[in-house]
Amino acid sequence: MPDSVFPAGPVFGPDSLVIDVDGGGPGDPSVGVHIRPDAQNAALAAAGEPTRYYFEPPRVTVATRPGSTDLDFSATVLLQAPVGPHPEYLGGSCTFSCTAALPRGATTLIVEKLAAHDHPDPPARIASLFAHRPGDRDPELLMVPITGSAVSCVVEHPPSGPAPLVMSVQGGPGGGIDVQARSSFLVSFSPAAAEAVATNLRDATAPPFLIRNVLTEQFDTGPARLIADVDVDMEKLHEAFAAALPPGEPWPGGDTAGAAYRAAVAAGAVRTQVSETHPSATGTAPGPAGTGASPTPTPTPTGTGGGPGTAPPGTGTTPTADAVFLDPAVHAWLSDADELRKAVFRMARDPLFDVTAATAPQPGEGGRTTPAWWAEVFGDARVTLRTEPATGSVRLRERLTMHGTVTAEQTIEGGLAEVAAAARTQLDKYLTVIAV
């Protein structure tokens, strides 16, 4: 064992330990926080170093105002003066800020539970990494490393009324990557929407907003080396992509691209076989250290290559006899990781897409935050799907070797339920009515 052992990062894969903490407010339900051990925890414990654990943000909540316990939410509605028994609403707006931080006191509670092993048994695959022992130094708790964050406010479909409830949202899409980061929004109301929001708050009901935060989280393979053979049927891939967004329409690089990729995997357009090797194995693991991929995919006629359960032929060498194929749940998690998405879109870039220089955003439009994996393939270019695949009925294959960091997306959401609870007793703090 080396003289110095350093934490590597949360171990890759779908497995985690869930620890329940208090929701943070009177009557709030408990919140399940997913905890992941460091990939080097066994070595850290053996070297007498503190073990390290990472929490994933479980939800988005409305932040509090700086220096206050009041929520950072404020709605203003305008009425036609004079105000009669049946007010005429003219419009309005609201501003609010949200955060993904844990409830107050949660981190201390989690550390205490980890130190005392006061928690359910962790999944078997990662159990050896919960290596804190009595008498050891207190474990460390950090947030899972976040390399990208995109926050959006979605107006949910409220009940229909005598007039359409029109709301427009400004703010986002960029979000902070620190645990205490805040994202702020301004929502403008039509007259009918202003009446609906004011009525909701008076009835202690949350405004019809959903806050969605797409986080790009970073994990580590530890000593393992992962070999992924990717087999793409270009004709099926085009069909799946065309169903997600019609040819000629500009592709956004966020939710649409991720959903299209998952649909392609479900349709069999993308097949992967992933194996794992360790340094202690007797064979030689292929590929250099670091995350990489074969530089040139190999096209082959349709119908050739391996089917499910077999490693497809193509670039690279067959995994060594000491390689172990991953558990299906781990395989599924890796199949949706950024490295494999990036590989598939890189293979499809020239055969399936027209890529042109991006046009400058118009004043007031701002820019669009795209995931790092999308930017590495397309940059900030304008991307549209072609009407027909340029390659016809071919399959492309590529081998990836992953060792070290792996990134994957997690989406967390939250409504404004805490605003409804606060408005029940302090309506004047959150709703202002102005007659004009």
Short mmCIF file of C-alpha atoms in Angstrom, two decimals:
data_model
loop_
_atom_site.label_atom_id
_atom_site.label_comp_id
_atom_site.label_asym_id
_atom_site.label_seq_id
_atom_site.Cartn_x
_atom_site.Cartn_y
_atom_site.Cartn_z
CA MET A 1 0.00 0.00 0.00
CA PRO A 2 1.33 3.48 -0.80
CA ASP A 3 2.48 5.67 2.09
CA SER A 4 -0.11 8.33 1.23
CA VAL A 5 -3.71 7.50 0.38
CA PHE A 6 -6.05 10.18 -0.90
CA PRO A 7 -9.82 10.18 -1.44
CA ALA A 8 -10.80 9.55 -5.05
CA GLY A 9 -14.48 10.48 -5.17
CA PRO A 10 -17.83 8.70 -4.75
CA VAL A 11 -17.83 5.17 -6.12
CA PHE A 12 -19.57 4.75 -9.48
CA GLY A 13 -22.80 2.83 -9.97
CA PRO A 14 -26.41 2.93 -8.82
CA ASP A 15 -25.84 1.71 -5.25
CA SER A 16 -26.11 4.05 -2.27
CA LEU A 17 -27.14 4.08 1.38
CA VAL A 18 -30.25 6.09 2.22
CA ILE A 19 -30.33 7.95 5.55
CA ASP A 20 -33.54 9.74 6.55
CA VAL A 21 -33.28 13.24 8.00
CA ASP A 22 -35.84 15.73 9.26
CA GLY A 23 -37.53 17.70 6.51
CA GLY A 24 -36.54 21.02 8.05
CA GLY A 25 -39.92 22.52 8.86
CA PRO A 26 -42.91 21.90 11.15
CA GLY A 27 -44.87 18.97 9.77
CA ASP A 28 -42.47 18.39 6.88
CA PRO A 29 -42.00 14.72 5.99
CA SER A 30 -38.55 13.19 6.42
CA VAL A 31 -36.15 13.36 3.51
CA GLY A 32 -34.17 10.35 2.29
CA VAL A 33 -30.59 11.38 1.51
CA HIS A 34 -28.52 9.07 -0.70
CA ILE A 35 -25.01 8.56 0.69
CA ARG A 36 -22.14 7.19 -1.41
CA PRO A 37 -18.78 6.06 -0.02
CA ASP A 38 -15.45 7.13 -1.44
CA ALA A 39 -13.98 4.62 -3.88
CA GLN A 40 -10.81 4.53 -1.74
CA ASN A 41 -12.46 4.20 1.68
CA ALA A 42 -11.03 0.74 2.42
CA ALA A 43 -7.49 2.01 1.76
CA LEU A 44 -8.14 5.23 3.71
CA ALA A 45 -9.28 3.25 6.77
CA ALA A 46 -6.28 0.90 6.54
CA ALA A 47 -3.93 3.91 6.41
CA GLY A 48 -5.53 5.52 9.46
CA GLU A 49 -7.08 8.34 7.41
CA PRO A 50 -10.69 9.53 7.83
CA THR A 51 -13.13 7.72 5.60
CA ARG A 52 -15.12 9.97 3.32
CA TYR A 53 -18.74 9.92 2.21
CA TYR A 54 -20.78 12.01 -0.22
CA PHE A 55 -24.44 13.00 -0.24
CA GLU A 56 -26.55 13.62 -3.30
CA PRO A 57 -28.88 16.64 -3.06
CA PRO A 58 -32.33 15.06 -2.61
CA ARG A 59 -34.61 17.92 -3.67
CA VAL A 60 -35.00 21.56 -4.60
CA THR A 61 -36.55 23.89 -2.02
CA VAL A 62 -37.31 27.59 -1.76
CA ALA A 63 -34.34 29.34 -0.14
CA THR A 64 -34.62 31.67 2.83
CA ARG A 65 -33.94 35.38 2.55
CA PRO A 66 -30.39 36.36 3.49
CA GLY A 67 -30.15 36.93 7.24
CA SER A 68 -33.73 35.80 7.86
CA THR A 69 -35.80 32.66 8.33
CA ASP A 70 -38.46 33.99 5.93
CA LEU A 71 -38.71 32.34 2.53
CA ASP A 72 -37.24 34.17 -0.45
CA PHE A 73 -40.57 34.42 -2.29
CA SER A 74 -42.62 37.50 -3.12
CA ALA A 75 -45.71 37.83 -5.33
CA THR A 76 -47.30 41.09 -6.46
CA VAL A 77 -50.68 41.35 -8.20
CA LEU A 78 -52.32 44.45 -9.67
CA LEU A 79 -56.05 45.25 -9.40
CA GLN A 80 -58.14 47.82 -11.19
CA ALA A 81 -59.16 50.65 -8.84
CA PRO A 82 -61.58 51.13 -7.29
CA VAL A 83 -61.69 47.58 -5.95
CA GLY A 84 -65.20 46.20 -5.72
CA PRO A 85 -66.58 42.89 -4.45
CA HIS A 86 -65.43 41.23 -7.69
CA PRO A 87 -61.89 42.57 -8.30
CA GLU A 88 -60.58 42.99 -11.82
CA TYR A 89 -57.03 41.64 -12.01
CA LEU A 90 -54.60 43.38 -14.35
CA GLY A 91 -51.56 41.08 -14.01
CA GLY A 92 -48.58 40.71 -11.75
CA SER A 93 -45.39 38.80 -11.09
CA CYS A 94 -43.44 36.90 -8.47
CA THR A 95 -39.78 36.41 -7.68
CA PHE A 96 -38.24 33.60 -5.71
CA SER A 97 -34.94 31.80 -5.14
CA CYS A 98 -34.35 28.09 -4.71
CA THR A 99 -31.55 25.88 -3.44
CA ALA A 100 -30.57 22.21 -3.26
CA ALA A 101 -28.99 22.49 0.20
CA LEU A 102 -29.80 19.89 2.86
CA PRO A 103 -32.13 20.82 5.72
CA ARG A 104 -30.43 22.58 8.63
CA GLY A 105 -28.59 20.15 10.92
CA ALA A 106 -28.77 17.27 8.43
CA THR A 107 -25.02 17.00 7.79
CA THR A 108 -24.20 16.69 11.50
CA LEU A 109 -26.85 14.01 11.94
CA ILE A 110 -25.58 12.03 8.93
CA VAL A 111 -21.97 12.10 10.17
CA GLU A 112 -23.10 10.85 13.59
CA LYS A 113 -25.06 8.01 12.02
CA LEU A 114 -22.15 7.02 9.78
CA ALA A 115 -19.71 7.01 12.72
CA ALA A 116 -22.06 4.88 14.86
CA HIS A 117 -23.17 2.65 11.95
CA ASP A 118 -26.68 3.73 12.93
CA HIS A 119 -28.17 3.08 9.51
CA PRO A 120 -29.51 0.23 7.38
CA ASP A 121 -27.04 -2.23 5.92
CA PRO A 122 -25.57 -0.77 2.70
CA PRO A 123 -25.88 -2.71 -0.57
CA ALA A 124 -23.44 -5.61 -0.78
CA ARG A 125 -21.49 -4.16 -3.72
CA ILE A 126 -20.37 -1.13 -1.70
CA ALA A 127 -20.59 -2.52 1.86
CA SER A 128 -16.80 -2.86 2.23
CA LEU A 129 -16.43 0.89 1.57
CA PHE A 130 -18.39 1.79 4.73
CA ALA A 131 -15.14 1.17 6.56
CA HIS A 132 -15.34 3.51 9.56
CA ARG A 133 -14.39 1.64 12.77
CA PRO A 134 -14.83 2.52 16.46
CA GLY A 135 -11.98 4.79 17.55
CA ASP A 136 -11.28 6.04 14.02
CA ARG A 137 -11.24 9.75 13.26
CA ASP A 138 -14.67 11.17 12.45
CA PRO A 139 -15.77 10.46 8.88
CA GLU A 140 -15.92 13.33 6.42
CA LEU A 141 -19.13 14.24 4.56
CA LEU A 142 -19.17 16.30 1.36
CA MET A 143 -21.62 16.84 -1.45
CA VAL A 144 -21.13 14.64 -4.53
CA PRO A 145 -18.87 16.66 -6.86
CA ILE A 146 -21.05 18.67 -9.26
CA THR A 147 -19.53 19.69 -12.59
CA GLY A 148 -22.67 21.19 -14.12
CA SER A 149 -26.09 22.42 -13.00
CA ALA A 150 -29.07 23.58 -15.04
CA VAL A 151 -32.11 24.89 -13.15
CA SER A 152 -35.45 25.60 -14.77
CA CYS A 153 -38.88 26.68 -13.57
CA VAL A 154 -41.72 24.82 -15.25
CA VAL A 155 -45.24 26.21 -15.08
CA GLU A 156 -47.47 23.23 -14.46
CA HIS A 157 -50.83 23.12 -16.18
CA PRO A 158 -53.21 24.81 -13.74
CA PRO A 159 -56.99 24.27 -13.89
CA SER A 160 -58.61 26.09 -16.79
CA GLY A 161 -60.67 29.16 -16.02
CA PRO A 162 -62.57 31.84 -17.89
CA ALA A 163 -59.30 33.01 -19.47
CA PRO A 164 -55.98 31.30 -20.23
CA LEU A 165 -53.47 31.31 -17.36
CA VAL A 166 -50.44 32.71 -19.16
CA MET A 167 -47.14 32.84 -17.28
CA SER A 168 -43.65 33.57 -18.57
CA VAL A 169 -40.47 32.62 -16.74
CA GLN A 170 -37.16 34.45 -16.66
CA GLY A 171 -34.14 33.05 -14.92
CA GLY A 172 -31.89 30.03 -15.27
CA PRO A 173 -30.84 27.86 -16.95
CA GLY A 174 -27.44 28.02 -15.26
CA GLY A 175 -27.21 26.93 -11.65
CA GLY A 176 -24.47 26.90 -9.05
CA ILE A 177 -22.41 23.82 -8.23
CA ASP A 178 -21.93 24.62 -4.54
CA VAL A 179 -24.22 23.08 -1.91
CA GLN A 180 -25.47 26.53 -0.84
CA ALA A 181 -25.90 27.87 -4.41
CA ARG A 182 -29.09 29.78 -5.16
CA SER A 183 -31.01 30.17 -8.42
CA SER A 184 -33.52 33.00 -8.83
CA PHE A 185 -36.56 33.35 -11.09
CA LEU A 186 -39.03 36.03 -12.15
CA VAL A 187 -42.47 34.81 -13.29
CA SER A 188 -44.83 37.27 -15.01
CA PHE A 189 -48.61 36.72 -14.81
CA SER A 190 -51.47 37.40 -17.17
CA PRO A 191 -54.58 38.80 -15.42
CA ALA A 192 -56.12 35.31 -15.08
CA ALA A 193 -52.83 33.87 -13.81
CA ALA A 194 -52.46 36.69 -11.27
CA GLU A 195 -55.92 35.90 -9.91
CA ALA A 196 -55.10 32.16 -9.76
CA VAL A 197 -51.81 32.67 -7.88
CA ALA A 198 -53.34 35.15 -5.43
CA THR A 199 -56.22 32.76 -4.78
CA ASN A 200 -53.80 29.88 -4.26
CA LEU A 201 -51.77 31.79 -1.68
CA ARG A 202 -54.88 32.95 0.18
CA ASP A 203 -56.04 29.32 0.30
CA ALA A 204 -52.55 28.22 1.50
CA THR A 205 -51.98 26.38 -1.78
CA ALA A 206 -48.67 26.39 -3.65
CA PRO A 207 -48.37 28.32 -6.92
CA PRO A 208 -48.33 25.94 -9.92
CA PHE A 209 -44.55 25.91 -10.42
CA LEU A 210 -42.17 22.98 -10.60
CA ILE A 211 -38.45 23.63 -10.12
CA ARG A 212 -36.26 21.15 -11.99
CA ASN A 213 -32.51 20.94 -11.40
CA VAL A 214 -30.40 18.74 -13.71
CA LEU A 215 -27.09 18.03 -11.98
CA THR A 216 -23.99 16.58 -13.63
CA GLU A 217 -22.38 14.51 -10.89
CA GLN A 218 -18.85 13.08 -10.87
CA PHE A 219 -18.02 9.58 -9.68
CA ASP A 220 -14.88 7.43 -9.62
CA THR A 221 -14.09 3.88 -10.70
CA GLY A 222 -11.48 3.42 -7.96
CA PRO A 223 -8.99 0.69 -8.85
CA ALA A 224 -11.36 -0.83 -11.42
CA ARG A 225 -10.93 -0.40 -15.15
CA LEU A 226 -14.12 -0.55 -17.21
CA ILE A 227 -14.12 -1.70 -20.83
CA ALA A 228 -17.28 -0.81 -22.79
CA ASP A 229 -17.98 -2.17 -26.27
CA VAL A 230 -20.58 0.04 -27.96
CA ASP A 231 -22.55 -1.24 -30.97
CA VAL A 232 -24.80 1.27 -32.80
CA ASP A 233 -27.33 0.46 -35.53
CA MET A 234 -27.38 3.78 -37.38
CA GLU A 235 -30.70 3.24 -39.12
CA LYS A 236 -32.49 2.41 -35.85
CA LEU A 237 -30.69 5.30 -34.15
CA HIS A 238 -32.00 7.73 -36.76
CA GLU A 239 -35.54 6.40 -36.26
CA ALA A 240 -35.31 6.88 -32.48
CA PHE A 241 -33.86 10.38 -32.83
CA ALA A 242 -36.48 11.40 -35.42
CA ALA A 243 -39.24 10.31 -33.05
CA ALA A 244 -37.76 12.56 -30.35
CA LEU A 245 -37.37 15.64 -32.58
CA PRO A 246 -38.33 15.93 -36.28
CA PRO A 247 -35.54 16.33 -38.86
CA GLY A 248 -34.65 19.97 -39.45
CA GLU A 249 -35.60 21.12 -35.96
CA PRO A 250 -32.66 22.49 -33.90
CA TRP A 251 -31.61 20.13 -31.13
CA PRO A 252 -31.26 21.45 -27.60
CA GLY A 253 -28.42 19.74 -25.79
CA GLY A 254 -30.20 18.97 -22.54
CA ASP A 255 -33.26 16.91 -21.64
CA THR A 256 -34.23 16.23 -25.26
CA ALA A 257 -30.86 14.73 -26.16
CA GLY A 258 -30.78 12.59 -23.02
CA ALA A 259 -34.35 11.35 -23.56
CA ALA A 260 -33.60 10.56 -27.21
CA TYR A 261 -30.52 8.58 -26.21
CA ARG A 262 -32.48 6.54 -23.66
CA ALA A 263 -35.19 5.86 -26.24
CA ALA A 264 -32.51 4.63 -28.66
CA VAL A 265 -31.12 2.25 -26.01
CA ALA A 266 -34.64 0.94 -25.27
CA ALA A 267 -35.25 0.38 -29.01
CA GLY A 268 -32.06 -1.64 -29.41
CA ALA A 269 -30.36 0.97 -31.58
CA VAL A 270 -27.53 1.19 -29.03
CA ARG A 271 -26.12 -1.92 -27.38
CA THR A 272 -23.29 -2.00 -24.91
CA GLN A 273 -21.32 -4.71 -23.16
CA VAL A 274 -19.29 -3.57 -20.16
CA SER A 275 -16.69 -5.59 -18.30
CA GLU A 276 -14.55 -4.75 -15.29
CA THR A 277 -10.95 -5.61 -14.47
CA HIS A 278 -8.83 -4.88 -11.40
CA PRO A 279 -5.06 -4.42 -11.00
CA SER A 280 -4.88 -7.65 -9.01
CA ALA A 281 -6.16 -9.65 -11.95
CA THR A 282 -3.63 -11.80 -13.77
CA GLY A 283 -4.37 -10.58 -17.27
CA THR A 284 -3.48 -7.26 -18.82
CA ALA A 285 -6.35 -4.81 -18.98
CA PRO A 286 -6.57 -3.20 -22.42
CA GLY A 287 -6.34 0.51 -22.97
CA PRO A 288 -4.39 3.33 -21.35
CA ALA A 289 -5.18 4.90 -18.02
CA GLY A 290 -7.77 7.62 -18.08
CA THR A 291 -11.08 7.81 -19.88
CA GLY A 292 -10.67 7.30 -23.59
CA ALA A 293 -12.14 5.79 -26.70
CA SER A 294 -11.02 4.28 -29.97
CA PRO A 295 -10.35 7.19 -32.31
CA THR A 296 -12.18 5.77 -35.33
CA PRO A 297 -15.41 3.72 -35.22
CA THR A 298 -15.53 0.75 -37.61
CA PRO A 299 -18.58 0.50 -39.93
CA THR A 300 -19.80 -3.01 -40.77
CA PRO A 301 -22.82 -4.31 -42.71
CA THR A 302 -26.13 -4.66 -40.89
CA GLY A 303 -26.66 -8.01 -39.28
CA THR A 304 -23.08 -8.70 -38.29
CA GLY A 305 -21.67 -8.49 -34.81
CA GLY A 306 -22.62 -9.75 -31.40
CA GLY A 307 -26.10 -9.87 -30.00
CA PRO A 308 -27.27 -9.40 -26.45
CA GLY A 309 -25.02 -11.04 -23.91
CA THR A 310 -21.94 -11.16 -26.15
CA ALA A 311 -19.19 -8.65 -26.65
CA PRO A 312 -19.53 -7.33 -30.22
CA PRO A 313 -16.55 -7.67 -32.56
CA GLY A 314 -14.94 -4.56 -33.89
CA THR A 315 -12.21 -2.26 -32.66
CA GLY A 316 -9.91 -3.26 -29.85
CA THR A 317 -9.16 -6.64 -28.37
CA THR A 318 -11.56 -9.01 -26.68
CA PRO A 319 -11.64 -8.46 -22.88
CA THR A 320 -9.18 -10.69 -21.09
CA ALA A 321 -10.37 -13.88 -19.45
CA ASP A 322 -10.14 -12.30 -16.00
CA ALA A 323 -12.57 -9.50 -16.92
CA VAL A 324 -15.93 -9.71 -15.17
CA PHE A 325 -19.13 -8.58 -16.87
CA LEU A 326 -21.03 -6.17 -14.65
CA ASP A 327 -24.23 -6.74 -12.76
CA PRO A 328 -27.22 -5.66 -14.93
CA ALA A 329 -28.09 -2.77 -12.60
CA VAL A 330 -24.53 -1.41 -12.73
CA HIS A 331 -24.46 -1.93 -16.49
CA ALA A 332 -27.71 0.03 -16.88
CA TRP A 333 -26.32 2.89 -14.77
CA LEU A 334 -23.16 3.06 -16.89
CA SER A 335 -25.17 2.86 -20.11
CA ASP A 336 -26.76 6.19 -19.16
CA ALA A 337 -23.47 7.77 -18.06
CA ASP A 338 -22.15 10.78 -19.95
CA GLU A 339 -19.15 8.88 -21.37
CA LEU A 340 -21.36 6.45 -23.31
CA ARG A 341 -23.83 9.13 -24.41
CA LYS A 342 -20.92 11.19 -25.69
CA ALA A 343 -19.51 8.20 -27.59
CA VAL A 344 -22.84 7.49 -29.31
CA PHE A 345 -23.44 11.10 -30.36
CA ARG A 346 -19.85 11.38 -31.55
CA MET A 347 -20.36 8.31 -33.73
CA ALA A 348 -23.65 9.76 -35.04
CA ARG A 349 -22.41 13.34 -35.54
CA ASP A 350 -21.40 13.18 -39.19
CA PRO A 351 -23.72 10.41 -40.47
CA LEU A 352 -26.94 11.70 -38.90
CA PHE A 353 -26.65 15.42 -38.17
CA ASP A 354 -26.12 18.68 -40.00
CA VAL A 355 -23.87 20.84 -37.84
CA THR A 356 -23.56 24.55 -38.62
CA ALA A 357 -22.19 27.58 -36.80
CA ALA A 358 -24.49 28.87 -34.09
CA THR A 359 -26.30 32.15 -34.63
CA ALA A 360 -25.82 34.84 -32.02
CA PRO A 361 -28.71 35.06 -29.52
CA GLN A 362 -31.05 37.98 -29.97
CA PRO A 363 -31.02 40.71 -27.30
CA GLY A 364 -32.83 39.50 -24.21
CA GLU A 365 -32.75 35.83 -25.23
CA GLY A 366 -29.64 34.94 -23.26
CA GLY A 367 -27.81 31.69 -23.83
CA ARG A 368 -28.61 28.05 -23.26
CA THR A 369 -26.64 25.94 -20.83
CA THR A 370 -25.79 22.55 -22.34
CA PRO A 371 -24.24 19.52 -20.64
CA ALA A 372 -20.49 19.14 -20.93
CA TRP A 373 -20.81 15.87 -22.86
CA TRP A 374 -22.93 17.58 -25.54
CA ALA A 375 -20.54 20.55 -25.78
CA GLU A 376 -17.59 18.19 -26.26
CA VAL A 377 -19.29 16.67 -29.32
CA PHE A 378 -21.02 19.71 -30.88
CA GLY A 379 -19.62 22.78 -29.13
CA ASP A 380 -22.15 25.62 -29.42
CA ALA A 381 -23.07 24.74 -33.02
CA ARG A 382 -26.60 24.56 -34.41
CA VAL A 383 -27.48 20.87 -34.73
CA THR A 384 -30.32 19.40 -36.82
CA LEU A 385 -31.15 15.81 -37.68
CA ARG A 386 -30.98 14.88 -41.37
CA THR A 387 -34.04 13.51 -43.14
CA GLU A 388 -32.24 10.25 -43.93
CA PRO A 389 -29.09 8.73 -42.38
CA ALA A 390 -26.07 9.33 -44.58
CA THR A 391 -24.68 5.87 -43.83
CA GLY A 392 -27.72 3.76 -44.65
CA SER A 393 -27.91 0.33 -43.04
CA VAL A 394 -24.60 0.13 -41.22
CA ARG A 395 -23.48 -0.44 -37.67
CA LEU A 396 -20.67 1.37 -35.95
CA ARG A 397 -18.65 -0.09 -33.11
CA GLU A 398 -16.30 1.50 -30.65
CA ARG A 399 -14.44 0.44 -27.54
CA LEU A 400 -14.14 2.75 -24.52
CA THR A 401 -11.79 2.29 -21.60
CA MET A 402 -12.95 4.12 -18.49
CA HIS A 403 -10.66 4.48 -15.48
CA GLY A 404 -10.94 7.33 -13.00
CA THR A 405 -13.78 9.83 -13.22
CA VAL A 406 -17.19 9.06 -14.70
CA THR A 407 -20.02 11.61 -14.91
CA ALA A 408 -23.77 11.05 -14.90
CA GLU A 409 -26.85 13.25 -14.67
CA GLN A 410 -29.34 13.34 -11.82
CA THR A 411 -32.56 15.34 -11.93
CA ILE A 412 -34.08 16.65 -8.70
CA GLU A 413 -37.33 18.56 -8.43
CA GLY A 414 -39.42 20.49 -5.99
CA GLY A 415 -42.62 22.50 -5.82
CA LEU A 416 -43.36 25.48 -3.62
CA ALA A 417 -45.16 23.61 -0.84
CA GLU A 418 -43.20 25.47 1.82
CA VAL A 419 -44.55 28.77 0.44
CA ALA A 420 -48.09 27.49 0.87
CA ALA A 421 -47.35 26.50 4.47
CA ALA A 422 -45.80 29.90 5.25
CA ALA A 423 -48.65 31.82 3.58
CA ARG A 424 -51.13 30.08 5.87
CA THR A 425 -49.99 32.26 8.81
CA GLN A 426 -47.95 35.06 7.19
CA LEU A 427 -49.71 35.87 3.92
CA ASP A 428 -48.73 39.55 3.98
CA LYS A 429 -45.04 38.62 3.83
CA TYR A 430 -45.46 36.79 0.53
CA LEU A 431 -48.35 38.47 -1.29
CA THR A 432 -48.70 42.19 -2.09
CA VAL A 433 -51.90 43.52 -3.72
CA ILE A 434 -51.78 46.94 -5.43
CA ALA A 435 -54.77 48.80 -6.78
CA VAL A 436 -54.01 51.04 -9.78
#
